[in-house]
């Protein structure tokens, strides 16, 4: 009954968005804002006078997966944008080196690092022509404009348009960074035909293998599928669903067989061949990177995502998704973390309803209180620290909103 009640409320809410006559405005506003940001990034990367342009240098030396590497570049780009410096990447020791450049367009049309110019270390000063920015784990002083900060002049419009503006902002940076080359567009189109990708479809990303050693817990396929089922039950309230589908992406190829065996009423879209290239041994090859791009692409095109946000890969798919829809901030179910950007400042919630504790694990809330969010327990409660009372504990998630 609770589930049905919940779905019925969601249906009412989505109907509100349809009848308010603003859907065309939302679409236009998101396109206009996206064009604005993409043009700004392009101008930043292609200064009219390259010899005098101020540059920010980022080295790509991190030994981690694609999502982690890409988020490192996003962090560099945010700092470059905020300090109005052209971003230059040093690909020399990068695991993806030339492969990356075969798949994506370069950050700038032609020129890159200025030669014979001294390089200052972060934070440098206004006159430094080139500043080297270390990875976010070691940067000092920490740049204040990291997430949750968004560009001041866009903030008002974004908070009207989008449920979680920071995801939109990161999504725009990722959109610029992952501008595909023609051959990559062809590859994605070929896969769309080969896999018969069509909607409705729920993207399911299941991260296993090395991630389970110390970073994340194992979740069974069935745990993901409960949320997929909920999505389709919800959809059925607004009309018949002829065929239920999932796009499955995983680094554990055997899950394709398990999904087909246990969920015969579903069309399982995706490639177990790609999944095989996701094993630790193959990850840095061109084949693996292309497979990964294919998986991220189709996850982001899905109607809804079910995954673990402890995985950077799924967070990237979600960020891209938010550059494709005017507001995709609720099109996900994470089985573990809330959405976050590595190295970000704390995520803040604001109490919109007051709360009196029922036991020693909970904290009081007054309307207007600000709370540092530690995590969502996905059982109706979140954990955080009330900045007014300094107390740490649980509080009902519905009594707060994103600040
Ligand atoms: P995280 O470790 O899950 O936070 O994400 P990363 O992207 O940093 O590292 C995971 C790496 O595992 C990726 O870069 C891929 O090489 C591989 N991988 C994990 N899941 C998938 C998947 O669903 N599809 C593909 N193609 N590769 C995956």
Short mmCIF file of C-alpha atoms and ligand atoms in Angstrom, two decimals:
data_model
loop_
_atom_site.label_atom_id
_atom_site.label_comp_id
_atom_site.label_asym_id
_atom_site.label_seq_id
_atom_site.Cartn_x
_atom_site.Cartn_y
_atom_site.Cartn_z
CA UNK A 1 0.00 0.00 0.00
CA UNK A 2 2.79 2.40 0.89
CA UNK A 3 4.55 1.60 -2.38
CA UNK A 4 1.34 2.19 -4.34
CA UNK A 5 0.65 5.42 -2.48
CA UNK A 6 4.18 6.61 -3.18
CA UNK A 7 3.91 5.81 -6.91
CA UNK A 8 0.55 7.53 -7.11
CA UNK A 9 2.01 10.69 -5.56
CA UNK A 10 4.92 10.59 -7.99
CA UNK A 11 2.49 10.29 -10.87
CA UNK A 12 0.61 13.37 -9.66
CA UNK A 13 3.84 15.30 -9.39
CA UNK A 14 4.96 14.33 -12.88
CA UNK A 15 1.53 15.30 -14.24
CA UNK A 16 1.96 18.73 -12.65
CA UNK A 17 5.12 19.21 -14.68
CA UNK A 18 3.20 18.33 -17.85
CA UNK A 19 0.21 20.61 -17.28
CA UNK A 20 2.08 23.70 -16.12
CA UNK A 21 2.82 24.56 -19.78
CA UNK A 22 6.46 25.19 -18.99
CA UNK A 23 7.99 22.10 -20.59
CA UNK A 24 8.92 23.99 -23.77
CA UNK A 25 10.41 26.77 -21.66
CA UNK A 26 12.44 24.23 -19.63
CA UNK A 27 13.81 22.67 -22.80
CA UNK A 28 14.74 26.04 -24.27
CA UNK A 29 16.23 27.37 -21.06
CA UNK A 30 18.41 24.29 -20.63
CA UNK A 31 19.62 24.54 -24.24
CA UNK A 32 20.34 28.26 -23.91
CA UNK A 33 22.26 27.76 -20.67
CA UNK A 34 24.17 24.82 -22.10
CA UNK A 35 25.15 26.81 -25.24
CA UNK A 36 26.28 29.67 -23.03
CA UNK A 37 28.54 27.45 -20.92
CA UNK A 38 29.89 25.46 -23.89
CA UNK A 39 30.78 28.72 -25.69
CA UNK A 40 32.50 30.06 -22.60
CA UNK A 41 34.58 26.90 -22.25
CA UNK A 42 35.48 27.02 -25.92
CA UNK A 43 36.55 30.67 -25.65
CA UNK A 44 38.60 29.92 -22.56
CA UNK A 45 40.38 27.11 -24.40
CA UNK A 46 40.98 29.13 -27.55
CA UNK A 47 42.24 32.53 -26.39
CA UNK A 48 42.68 35.09 -29.18
CA UNK A 49 46.28 35.71 -28.16
CA UNK A 50 47.83 32.44 -27.19
CA UNK A 51 51.27 33.95 -26.36
CA UNK A 52 49.91 36.06 -23.54
CA UNK A 53 47.20 33.66 -22.36
CA UNK A 54 47.34 32.53 -18.75
CA UNK A 55 47.45 28.76 -18.46
CA UNK A 56 46.65 26.13 -15.86
CA UNK A 57 48.65 22.93 -16.17
CA UNK A 58 47.29 19.59 -14.98
CA UNK A 59 49.31 16.42 -15.09
CA UNK A 60 47.53 13.15 -15.80
CA UNK A 61 49.48 10.82 -13.61
CA UNK A 62 46.80 9.33 -11.42
CA UNK A 63 46.76 5.55 -11.32
CA UNK A 64 43.03 4.90 -11.26
CA UNK A 65 40.07 4.03 -13.50
CA UNK A 66 38.44 6.10 -16.23
CA UNK A 67 35.85 7.77 -14.00
CA UNK A 68 38.48 8.79 -11.49
CA UNK A 69 40.75 10.17 -14.24
CA UNK A 70 37.93 12.06 -15.90
CA UNK A 71 36.82 13.58 -12.60
CA UNK A 72 40.41 14.72 -12.05
CA UNK A 73 40.24 16.60 -15.36
CA UNK A 74 36.82 18.02 -14.43
CA UNK A 75 38.33 19.37 -11.20
CA UNK A 76 41.16 20.98 -13.21
CA UNK A 77 38.63 22.49 -15.62
CA UNK A 78 36.56 23.96 -12.79
CA UNK A 79 39.68 25.64 -11.41
CA UNK A 80 40.67 26.82 -14.90
CA UNK A 81 37.20 28.29 -15.48
CA UNK A 82 37.09 29.97 -12.08
CA UNK A 83 40.57 31.50 -12.46
CA UNK A 84 39.98 32.22 -16.16
CA UNK A 85 42.99 30.25 -17.33
CA UNK A 86 43.29 28.03 -20.37
CA UNK A 87 43.51 24.40 -19.23
CA UNK A 88 46.45 22.42 -20.58
CA UNK A 89 46.71 18.69 -19.91
CA UNK A 90 50.04 16.91 -19.75
CA UNK A 91 49.34 13.52 -21.37
CA UNK A 92 52.95 12.31 -21.16
CA UNK A 93 52.56 9.67 -18.46
CA UNK A 94 48.86 9.04 -18.98
CA UNK A 95 47.58 5.48 -19.28
CA UNK A 96 45.10 6.59 -21.98
CA UNK A 97 47.65 8.86 -23.75
CA UNK A 98 47.09 8.72 -27.49
CA UNK A 99 44.00 6.50 -27.25
CA UNK A 100 42.02 9.29 -25.57
CA UNK A 101 42.92 11.71 -28.33
CA UNK A 102 41.77 9.28 -30.98
CA UNK A 103 38.32 9.10 -29.37
CA UNK A 104 37.66 12.68 -28.21
CA UNK A 105 38.31 16.12 -29.66
CA UNK A 106 41.22 18.02 -28.12
CA UNK A 107 40.49 20.64 -25.48
CA UNK A 108 41.81 23.40 -27.73
CA UNK A 109 41.82 23.77 -31.49
CA UNK A 110 45.57 24.06 -31.87
CA UNK A 111 48.05 25.48 -29.37
CA UNK A 112 48.78 23.86 -26.03
CA UNK A 113 51.46 24.52 -23.43
CA UNK A 114 53.56 27.66 -23.84
CA UNK A 115 57.22 26.80 -24.26
CA UNK A 116 60.14 28.41 -22.40
CA UNK A 117 57.91 29.94 -19.74
CA UNK A 118 58.49 29.26 -16.05
CA UNK A 119 55.81 27.23 -14.28
CA UNK A 120 54.63 28.39 -10.84
CA UNK A 121 53.08 26.02 -8.33
CA UNK A 122 49.48 26.48 -7.20
CA UNK A 123 48.15 28.99 -6.15
CA UNK A 124 50.77 31.15 -7.95
CA UNK A 125 49.70 34.75 -8.43
CA UNK A 126 47.86 36.90 -10.94
CA UNK A 127 51.01 37.45 -12.97
CA UNK A 128 51.99 33.78 -13.19
CA UNK A 129 51.65 32.82 -16.82
CA UNK A 130 51.52 29.09 -16.11
CA UNK A 131 50.35 27.56 -12.84
CA UNK A 132 50.65 23.88 -12.09
CA UNK A 133 47.64 22.52 -10.18
CA UNK A 134 48.22 19.36 -8.12
CA UNK A 135 45.50 16.68 -7.76
CA UNK A 136 42.62 17.55 -5.47
CA UNK A 137 43.88 15.16 -2.76
CA UNK A 138 47.03 17.29 -2.23
CA UNK A 139 46.01 20.78 -3.30
CA UNK A 140 46.76 23.55 -0.80
CA UNK A 141 45.19 25.99 -0.33
CA UNK A 142 42.03 24.26 -1.45
CA UNK A 143 40.23 26.26 -4.17
CA UNK A 144 37.00 27.62 -2.66
CA UNK A 145 35.06 27.27 -5.93
CA UNK A 146 34.90 23.46 -5.94
CA UNK A 147 31.43 21.89 -5.74
CA UNK A 148 28.99 22.82 -4.14
CA UNK A 149 29.88 26.14 -5.77
CA UNK A 150 28.34 26.94 -9.16
CA UNK A 151 29.00 30.03 -11.31
CA UNK A 152 27.44 33.01 -9.59
CA UNK A 153 25.91 34.53 -12.71
CA UNK A 154 24.11 31.27 -13.62
CA UNK A 155 22.97 30.37 -10.12
CA UNK A 156 19.60 32.08 -10.19
CA UNK A 157 18.54 30.58 -13.51
CA UNK A 158 19.89 27.15 -12.62
CA UNK A 159 18.10 26.92 -9.30
CA UNK A 160 14.80 27.62 -11.07
CA UNK A 161 15.51 25.10 -13.82
CA UNK A 162 17.23 22.24 -12.09
CA UNK A 163 16.74 20.07 -8.99
CA UNK A 164 20.48 19.79 -8.30
CA UNK A 165 22.40 22.56 -10.12
CA UNK A 166 25.83 21.20 -9.20
CA UNK A 167 25.16 18.02 -11.21
CA UNK A 168 24.08 20.17 -14.17
CA UNK A 169 27.29 22.20 -13.91
CA UNK A 170 29.55 19.14 -13.72
CA UNK A 171 27.54 17.60 -16.58
CA UNK A 172 28.36 20.62 -18.75
CA UNK A 173 32.08 20.29 -18.08
CA UNK A 174 31.95 16.56 -18.88
CA UNK A 175 30.00 17.37 -22.06
CA UNK A 176 32.82 19.63 -23.26
CA UNK A 177 35.55 17.17 -22.31
CA UNK A 178 33.89 14.20 -24.01
CA UNK A 179 33.15 15.85 -27.36
CA UNK A 180 33.37 12.79 -29.61
CA UNK A 181 35.32 12.59 -32.83
CA UNK A 182 33.39 11.61 -35.98
CA UNK A 183 34.67 8.02 -35.72
CA UNK A 184 33.35 7.82 -32.15
CA UNK A 185 29.91 9.08 -33.21
CA UNK A 186 29.88 6.34 -35.88
CA UNK A 187 30.91 3.74 -33.30
CA UNK A 188 28.06 4.76 -30.97
CA UNK A 189 25.54 4.77 -33.82
CA UNK A 190 26.68 1.30 -34.90
CA UNK A 191 26.27 0.01 -31.35
CA UNK A 192 22.81 1.59 -31.06
CA UNK A 193 21.74 -0.48 -34.11
CA UNK A 194 23.59 -3.63 -33.09
CA UNK A 195 22.20 -3.61 -29.54
CA UNK A 196 18.75 -2.44 -30.71
CA UNK A 197 18.80 0.27 -28.10
CA UNK A 198 15.30 1.67 -27.62
CA UNK A 199 13.09 3.16 -24.93
CA UNK A 200 11.69 2.65 -22.40
CA UNK A 201 14.91 1.41 -20.86
CA UNK A 202 16.48 1.49 -17.43
CA UNK A 203 20.29 1.70 -17.20
CA UNK A 204 21.71 -0.75 -14.66
CA UNK A 205 25.36 -0.45 -13.72
CA UNK A 206 26.74 -3.20 -11.49
CA UNK A 207 30.25 -2.59 -10.23
CA UNK A 208 32.03 -5.61 -8.84
CA UNK A 209 35.59 -7.06 -9.04
CA UNK A 210 38.29 -4.79 -7.53
CA UNK A 211 35.73 -2.30 -6.17
CA UNK A 212 34.57 -4.87 -3.62
CA UNK A 213 38.01 -5.29 -2.04
CA UNK A 214 37.77 -2.24 0.20
CA UNK A 215 35.59 0.46 -1.37
CA UNK A 216 32.07 -0.87 -1.76
CA UNK A 217 29.72 -3.64 -0.70
CA UNK A 218 28.41 -6.36 -2.97
CA UNK A 219 24.80 -5.93 -4.06
CA UNK A 220 22.99 -8.80 -5.78
CA UNK A 221 21.36 -8.41 -9.17
CA UNK A 222 17.97 -8.79 -7.45
CA UNK A 223 18.63 -5.71 -5.32
CA UNK A 224 19.05 -3.62 -8.48
CA UNK A 225 16.05 -5.24 -10.15
CA UNK A 226 13.68 -4.28 -7.33
CA UNK A 227 14.22 -0.65 -8.32
CA UNK A 228 13.91 -1.44 -12.02
CA UNK A 229 10.57 -3.12 -11.30
CA UNK A 230 9.47 -0.06 -9.31
CA UNK A 231 10.36 2.16 -12.25
CA UNK A 232 8.18 0.12 -14.62
CA UNK A 233 5.31 -0.11 -12.11
CA UNK A 234 5.45 3.67 -11.91
CA UNK A 235 5.49 3.98 -15.69
CA UNK A 236 2.51 1.66 -16.06
CA UNK A 237 0.40 4.14 -14.11
CA UNK A 238 0.72 6.52 -17.05
CA UNK A 239 0.12 3.94 -19.80
CA UNK A 240 0.91 0.42 -20.89
CA UNK A 241 4.53 -0.74 -21.07
CA UNK A 242 4.84 -3.18 -23.97
CA UNK A 243 8.31 -4.40 -23.22
CA UNK A 244 10.47 -3.97 -20.14
CA UNK A 245 14.14 -3.43 -20.90
CA UNK A 246 17.39 -2.80 -19.09
CA UNK A 247 20.73 -1.66 -20.42
CA UNK A 248 23.20 -3.72 -18.42
CA UNK A 249 26.77 -2.49 -17.91
CA UNK A 250 29.09 -4.33 -15.57
CA UNK A 251 32.65 -5.47 -15.04
CA UNK A 252 31.25 -8.93 -14.09
CA UNK A 253 30.30 -10.63 -17.42
CA UNK A 254 28.47 -13.59 -15.81
CA UNK A 255 25.70 -11.21 -14.77
CA UNK A 256 24.39 -11.19 -18.35
CA UNK A 257 23.50 -14.90 -18.09
CA UNK A 258 22.05 -14.44 -14.61
CA UNK A 259 19.87 -11.54 -15.79
CA UNK A 260 18.56 -13.48 -18.81
CA UNK A 261 17.85 -16.56 -16.70
CA UNK A 262 16.15 -14.83 -13.79
CA UNK A 263 14.30 -12.08 -15.65
CA UNK A 264 13.00 -13.68 -18.89
CA UNK A 265 10.27 -11.04 -19.22
CA UNK A 266 12.99 -8.41 -19.68
CA UNK A 267 14.98 -7.56 -22.77
CA UNK A 268 18.59 -7.43 -21.57
CA UNK A 269 20.38 -4.90 -23.75
CA UNK A 270 24.15 -4.53 -23.51
CA UNK A 271 27.26 -6.41 -24.45
CA UNK A 272 28.95 -9.14 -22.44
CA UNK A 273 31.92 -8.73 -24.80
CA UNK A 274 32.34 -5.17 -23.57
CA UNK A 275 31.99 -6.44 -20.05
CA UNK A 276 34.87 -8.86 -20.65
CA UNK A 277 37.13 -5.94 -21.60
CA UNK A 278 36.29 -4.33 -18.25
CA UNK A 279 38.40 -6.84 -16.33
CA UNK A 280 41.43 -5.42 -14.54
CA UNK A 281 43.96 -6.82 -17.02
CA UNK A 282 42.44 -5.18 -20.11
CA UNK A 283 41.24 -1.85 -18.78
CA UNK A 284 43.74 0.48 -20.41
CA UNK A 285 43.50 -0.86 -23.96
CA UNK A 286 41.79 1.03 -26.76
CA UNK A 287 39.20 -1.71 -27.00
CA UNK A 288 38.35 -1.38 -23.31
CA UNK A 289 38.14 2.41 -23.45
CA UNK A 290 35.81 2.25 -26.45
CA UNK A 291 33.65 -0.32 -24.66
CA UNK A 292 33.52 1.89 -21.63
CA UNK A 293 32.47 4.89 -23.71
CA UNK A 294 29.71 2.78 -25.23
CA UNK A 295 28.49 1.67 -21.78
CA UNK A 296 28.54 5.20 -20.35
CA UNK A 297 26.78 6.55 -23.42
CA UNK A 298 23.86 4.12 -23.21
CA UNK A 299 23.57 4.35 -19.44
CA UNK A 300 23.27 8.13 -19.77
CA UNK A 301 20.64 7.81 -22.52
CA UNK A 302 18.45 5.59 -20.34
CA UNK A 303 15.20 6.80 -18.78
CA UNK A 304 16.39 6.00 -15.28
CA UNK A 305 19.66 4.78 -13.74
CA UNK A 306 20.04 2.11 -11.06
CA UNK A 307 23.59 1.81 -9.74
CA UNK A 308 25.92 2.55 -6.86
CA UNK A 309 27.13 6.14 -6.65
CA UNK A 310 30.25 4.89 -4.89
CA UNK A 311 31.29 4.13 -8.49
CA UNK A 312 32.69 7.11 -10.39
CA UNK A 313 31.60 5.47 -13.60
CA UNK A 314 27.95 5.63 -12.69
CA UNK A 315 28.28 9.17 -11.41
CA UNK A 316 29.67 10.13 -14.81
CA UNK A 317 26.73 8.51 -16.60
CA UNK A 318 24.40 10.47 -14.30
CA UNK A 319 26.28 13.74 -14.93
CA UNK A 320 26.02 13.24 -18.70
CA UNK A 321 22.34 12.34 -18.31
CA UNK A 322 21.86 15.74 -16.70
CA UNK A 323 23.29 17.42 -19.79
CA UNK A 324 20.75 15.58 -21.96
CA UNK A 325 17.53 16.34 -20.07
CA UNK A 326 16.48 19.77 -18.75
CA UNK A 327 16.41 18.19 -15.30
CA UNK A 328 17.40 14.56 -14.70
CA UNK A 329 18.18 15.08 -11.02
CA UNK A 330 15.69 12.43 -9.91
CA UNK A 331 16.28 9.87 -12.66
CA UNK A 332 18.45 7.62 -10.54
CA UNK A 333 18.43 5.12 -7.71
CA UNK A 334 21.73 4.63 -5.92
CA UNK A 335 22.10 1.54 -3.78
CA UNK A 336 24.77 3.20 -1.65
CA UNK A 337 26.15 6.76 -1.67
CA UNK A 338 24.41 10.01 -2.42
CA UNK A 339 25.71 11.91 -5.42
CA UNK A 340 29.02 13.62 -4.69
CA UNK A 341 32.05 15.02 -6.43
CA UNK A 342 35.38 13.75 -5.07
CA UNK A 343 37.17 16.52 -3.17
CA UNK A 344 34.04 18.67 -2.95
CA UNK A 345 33.11 20.83 -0.02
CA UNK A 346 30.42 19.37 2.22
CA UNK A 347 26.98 18.91 0.79
CA UNK A 348 24.46 21.00 2.69
CA UNK A 349 20.78 20.34 3.36
CA UNK A 350 18.31 22.82 4.80
CA UNK A 351 15.47 21.79 7.12
CA UNK A 352 12.05 22.64 5.72
CA UNK A 353 10.16 20.88 8.54
CA UNK A 354 11.08 20.72 12.20
CA UNK A 355 11.90 17.40 13.86
CA UNK A 356 11.87 16.22 17.48
CA UNK A 357 14.11 13.24 18.20
CA UNK A 358 12.44 9.91 18.89
CA UNK A 359 15.57 8.16 20.17
CA UNK A 360 19.27 8.66 20.87
CA UNK A 361 20.28 8.10 17.22
CA UNK A 362 18.31 11.05 15.83
CA UNK A 363 18.93 14.81 15.89
CA UNK A 364 16.51 17.72 16.31
CA UNK A 365 15.78 20.05 13.41
CA UNK A 366 14.34 23.54 13.29
CA UNK A 367 13.12 25.03 10.02
CA UNK A 368 16.09 26.78 8.38
CA UNK A 369 18.77 24.66 10.09
CA UNK A 370 21.68 23.77 7.85
CA UNK A 371 22.94 20.20 7.94
CA UNK A 372 26.19 18.76 6.57
CA UNK A 373 25.07 15.56 4.85
CA UNK A 374 27.14 12.44 5.49
CA UNK A 375 24.92 10.00 3.63
CA UNK A 376 21.46 8.72 2.89
CA UNK A 377 20.45 5.41 4.44
CA UNK A 378 17.70 5.02 1.81
CA UNK A 379 15.26 3.90 4.50
CA UNK A 380 13.72 7.33 4.99
CA UNK A 381 16.62 8.60 7.08
CA UNK A 382 19.82 10.51 6.30
CA UNK A 383 22.81 11.05 8.52
CA UNK A 384 24.42 14.44 9.06
CA UNK A 385 25.60 17.18 11.36
CA UNK A 386 23.27 20.01 12.38
CA UNK A 387 25.44 23.13 12.12
CA UNK A 388 23.31 24.99 14.72
CA UNK A 389 23.34 22.35 17.45
CA UNK A 390 26.63 20.68 16.33
CA UNK A 391 24.93 17.31 16.90
CA UNK A 392 25.52 14.37 14.55
CA UNK A 393 22.82 11.79 13.90
CA UNK A 394 19.87 10.64 11.82
CA UNK A 395 16.98 12.76 10.56
CA UNK A 396 14.03 12.06 8.22
CA UNK A 397 15.17 12.90 4.70
CA UNK A 398 11.77 14.33 3.70
CA UNK A 399 12.21 17.09 6.28
CA UNK A 400 15.13 18.68 4.40
CA UNK A 401 15.89 19.96 0.95
CA UNK A 402 19.13 20.46 -1.01
CA UNK A 403 20.59 23.89 -0.22
P1 LIG B 1 35.00 3.20 -9.93
O1 LIG B 1 36.27 2.45 -9.59
O2 LIG B 1 33.83 2.30 -10.09
O3 LIG B 1 34.73 4.33 -8.98
O4 LIG B 1 35.15 3.87 -11.37
P2 LIG B 1 36.40 4.08 -12.31
O5 LIG B 1 35.89 4.48 -13.65
O6 LIG B 1 37.34 5.03 -11.66
O7 LIG B 1 37.12 2.66 -12.42
C1 LIG B 1 36.40 1.53 -12.83
C2 LIG B 1 36.95 0.94 -14.09
O8 LIG B 1 36.43 -0.39 -14.21
C3 LIG B 1 36.47 1.67 -15.32
O9 LIG B 1 37.34 2.69 -15.70
C4 LIG B 1 36.38 0.53 -16.35
O10 LIG B 1 37.66 0.29 -16.88
C5 LIG B 1 35.97 -0.67 -15.53
N1 LIG B 1 34.51 -0.82 -15.46
C6 LIG B 1 33.78 -0.86 -14.32
N2 LIG B 1 32.47 -1.04 -14.60
C7 LIG B 1 32.37 -1.11 -15.94
C8 LIG B 1 31.27 -1.27 -16.84
O11 LIG B 1 30.11 -1.39 -16.47
N3 LIG B 1 31.56 -1.28 -18.16
C9 LIG B 1 32.83 -1.16 -18.65
N4 LIG B 1 33.01 -1.18 -19.98
N5 LIG B 1 33.89 -1.00 -17.83
C10 LIG B 1 33.67 -0.97 -16.49
#
